[in-house]
Amino acid sequence: LRTSILFSNIDNPPRVVMMTSSVPREGKSTTGVLLALTSQQMGRKTIIVDCDLRLPAIPTLIEVDTSGPGLMAALDAPDTVEDLVTVEPLSGLHMLTIRRRDSGQTQNAADILSSQKFRSLVETLRARYDFVVLDTPPTLVVSDARVVAGLVDGVVFSVKWDITPRGAASEAIKQLRSIGAPIVGTVMTMVNETRAAKYAYDGYGYGYYGGQYKDYYVE
């Protein structure tokens, strides 16, 4: 996924990427965290920002302390953002999360994300990090993703394999395209490789062949 994103614009690879989906529970946040971790492990200074003020997901995926400063504090002082982040100890990944007392906001989340403060924060992150991942809510549930999409270089759209209704995915992509969102591609999540193999032309598929040759570079 990281390689595909980089090659979506080989002359000017996306540096600020937004994760979204059509509806909840499609694996977009998990995908975003793994993408950010991979980028950090490849030696790129990376930060992931939890942009879901109503139901932040990052603390449920990576055990972090959300009692200290976070996204809301960074909006007021973007120049000090590196003092406000949480650092994942094993990889060194930087995370900007929602503090416990700031989560659950339903009235003004879109207003916050469309503010000049948030825009300035994104530009500060762009200048200080090699790769920025913004994890936003599902597109069809609230307007937040459409608000943030105008600030990024690329949008990665998650679809849960064999579960997400075709109409929901189509409508969400239509809404994103209507505002000129730079969609770089779709990632299929939670794929059942055994069932998916039945759709391959030879009955095996990538999972089979990848497993057959996984030790090639080890030996």
XYZ file of C-alpha atoms in Angstrom:
219
model
C 0.000 0.000 0.000
C 2.793 2.409 0.891
C 4.554 1.712 -2.400
C 1.321 2.151 -4.370
C 0.726 5.520 -2.728
C 4.247 6.707 -3.527
C 3.911 5.618 -7.149
C 0.484 7.238 -7.563
C 2.460 10.378 -8.431
C 6.048 9.367 -8.999
C 7.310 12.921 -9.613
C 5.564 14.366 -6.558
C 4.645 11.560 -4.129
C 1.837 12.337 -1.665
C 3.140 13.465 1.723
C -0.184 14.121 3.460
C -2.632 11.236 3.070
C -6.181 10.916 4.390
C -7.799 7.621 5.332
C -11.564 7.225 5.007
C -14.301 4.754 4.078
C -17.987 4.852 3.288
C -19.367 3.433 6.556
C -17.958 2.440 9.988
C -15.999 -0.722 10.812
C -14.258 -1.139 7.473
C -10.717 -1.245 8.861
C -9.596 2.201 7.691
C -8.040 3.190 11.026
C -6.177 -0.106 11.342
C -4.938 0.327 7.778
C -3.861 3.897 8.524
C -1.920 2.879 11.632
C -0.154 0.065 9.770
C 0.648 2.413 6.881
C 2.120 4.964 9.292
C 4.122 2.326 11.180
C 5.527 0.945 7.935
C 6.576 4.397 6.778
C 8.290 5.094 10.109
C 10.073 1.730 10.017
C 11.346 2.592 6.535
C 13.152 5.582 7.999
C 10.599 8.255 7.094
C 9.665 10.639 9.893
C 5.938 9.915 10.165
C 2.961 11.101 12.192
C -0.630 9.839 12.293
C -3.356 12.238 13.398
C -6.674 11.071 14.839
C -9.191 13.384 13.162
C -12.308 11.661 14.525
C -13.259 13.942 17.396
C -16.421 11.974 18.078
C -14.995 8.466 18.294
C -11.175 8.434 18.158
C -9.778 5.080 17.072
C -6.006 5.259 17.505
C -6.035 4.691 21.305
C -7.964 1.457 20.719
C -5.355 0.208 18.241
C -2.161 1.324 19.972
C -1.996 1.562 23.742
C -1.275 5.232 24.346
C -1.904 7.693 27.146
C -4.669 10.083 26.092
C -4.677 12.117 29.299
C -2.036 14.582 28.134
C -1.985 17.213 25.359
C -3.210 16.203 21.929
C -4.865 17.470 18.766
C -6.861 20.275 20.390
C -3.762 21.667 22.107
C -1.834 21.477 18.832
C -4.503 23.573 17.102
C -3.745 26.426 19.480
C 0.029 26.030 19.244
C 1.011 24.293 15.968
C 4.631 25.429 16.282
C 5.005 23.279 19.397
C 3.344 20.205 17.886
C 6.389 17.982 18.395
C 6.126 18.632 22.131
C 2.460 17.566 22.134
C 2.662 14.259 20.279
C 2.712 10.765 21.757
C 5.584 8.569 20.553
C 5.125 4.837 20.017
C 8.199 3.448 21.816
C 9.079 0.523 19.542
C 8.899 2.260 16.168
C 9.239 5.929 17.068
C 5.994 6.738 15.254
C 4.524 10.086 16.288
C 0.800 10.187 17.082
C -1.471 13.168 17.615
C -4.505 11.843 19.436
C -7.713 13.111 20.984
C -7.562 13.627 24.740
C -10.215 11.810 26.765
C -11.924 15.027 27.789
C -11.995 16.275 24.177
C -13.523 13.118 22.637
C -17.222 12.647 21.986
C -17.682 16.055 20.379
C -20.648 16.021 18.032
C -21.616 19.673 17.718
C -18.556 21.357 16.234
C -16.230 18.639 14.903
C -16.637 19.699 11.267
C -16.177 23.358 12.242
C -12.911 22.521 13.987
C -11.601 20.565 11.005
C -12.575 23.325 8.574
C -10.951 26.053 10.670
C -7.865 28.019 9.745
C -6.216 26.584 12.861
C -6.538 23.041 11.544
C -5.338 24.093 8.095
C -2.290 25.730 9.667
C -1.606 22.594 11.708
C -1.656 20.407 8.598
C 0.781 22.732 6.847
C 3.060 22.657 9.895
C 3.007 18.849 9.879
C 3.736 18.840 6.138
C 6.826 20.944 6.754
C 8.129 18.932 9.702
C 7.356 15.338 8.714
C 8.168 13.185 5.709
C 4.764 11.488 5.785
C 1.485 12.477 7.463
C -1.551 10.198 7.847
C -4.905 11.768 8.754
C -7.493 9.281 10.003
C -10.979 10.711 9.377
C -14.524 9.430 10.017
C -16.515 7.526 7.352
C -17.615 9.726 4.465
C -21.320 8.861 4.501
C -21.773 9.294 8.251
C -20.553 12.868 8.772
C -19.072 15.625 6.614
C -15.637 15.619 8.297
C -13.839 13.589 5.614
C -15.054 15.884 2.854
C -13.816 18.878 4.838
C -10.341 17.424 5.386
C -10.001 16.098 1.821
C -9.245 19.580 0.521
C -6.069 19.754 2.608
C -4.353 16.531 1.548
C -2.283 15.210 -1.339
C -4.090 11.891 -1.523
C -7.131 10.024 -0.201
C -7.033 6.279 0.482
C -10.519 4.782 0.471
C -11.090 1.581 2.465
C -13.658 -1.033 1.466
C -14.361 -4.108 3.574
C -14.108 -7.086 1.255
C -17.405 -8.831 0.494
C -19.250 -6.760 3.128
C -19.450 -3.092 2.139
C -22.529 -2.512 -0.042
C -21.574 -1.545 -3.577
C -23.997 1.368 -3.443
C -22.454 2.756 -0.251
C -18.920 2.682 -1.656
C -20.088 4.215 -4.924
C -21.974 7.040 -3.203
C -19.068 7.856 -0.873
C -16.588 8.019 -3.754
C -19.063 10.153 -5.699
C -19.275 12.613 -2.791
C -15.494 12.813 -2.502
C -15.058 13.340 -6.232
C -17.704 16.082 -6.215
C -15.355 18.251 -4.140
C -12.255 17.316 -6.124
C -10.762 14.994 -3.506
C -7.468 13.498 -4.789
C -8.372 9.818 -4.453
C -5.213 7.789 -5.051
C -6.898 4.409 -4.749
C -9.004 1.925 -2.847
C -7.723 -0.660 -0.407
C -9.656 -3.861 0.227
C -9.621 -4.733 3.924
C -10.223 -7.972 5.859
C -9.950 -10.129 2.753
C -10.698 -13.821 3.185
C -7.829 -15.201 1.106
C -9.337 -18.683 0.875
C -12.592 -17.377 -0.550
C -10.871 -14.709 -2.633
C -8.716 -17.382 -4.309
C -11.853 -18.766 -5.954
C -12.074 -15.573 -8.006
C -8.515 -15.908 -9.363
C -8.182 -17.107 -12.936
C -6.185 -20.158 -11.875
C -7.934 -20.799 -8.576
C -4.942 -19.816 -6.457
C -4.386 -16.055 -6.394
C -1.746 -13.845 -4.795
C -1.971 -15.337 -1.311
C -1.089 -18.806 -2.595
C 1.912 -17.748 -4.663
C 3.135 -15.269 -2.066
C 3.151 -18.049 0.511
C 4.971 -20.424 -1.821
C 7.918 -18.057 -2.284
C 7.980 -16.158 1.009
C 11.403 -17.605 1.935
C 13.081 -16.654 -1.364
C 15.121 -13.766 0.053
C 15.707 -15.467 3.370
C 17.486 -18.455 1.870
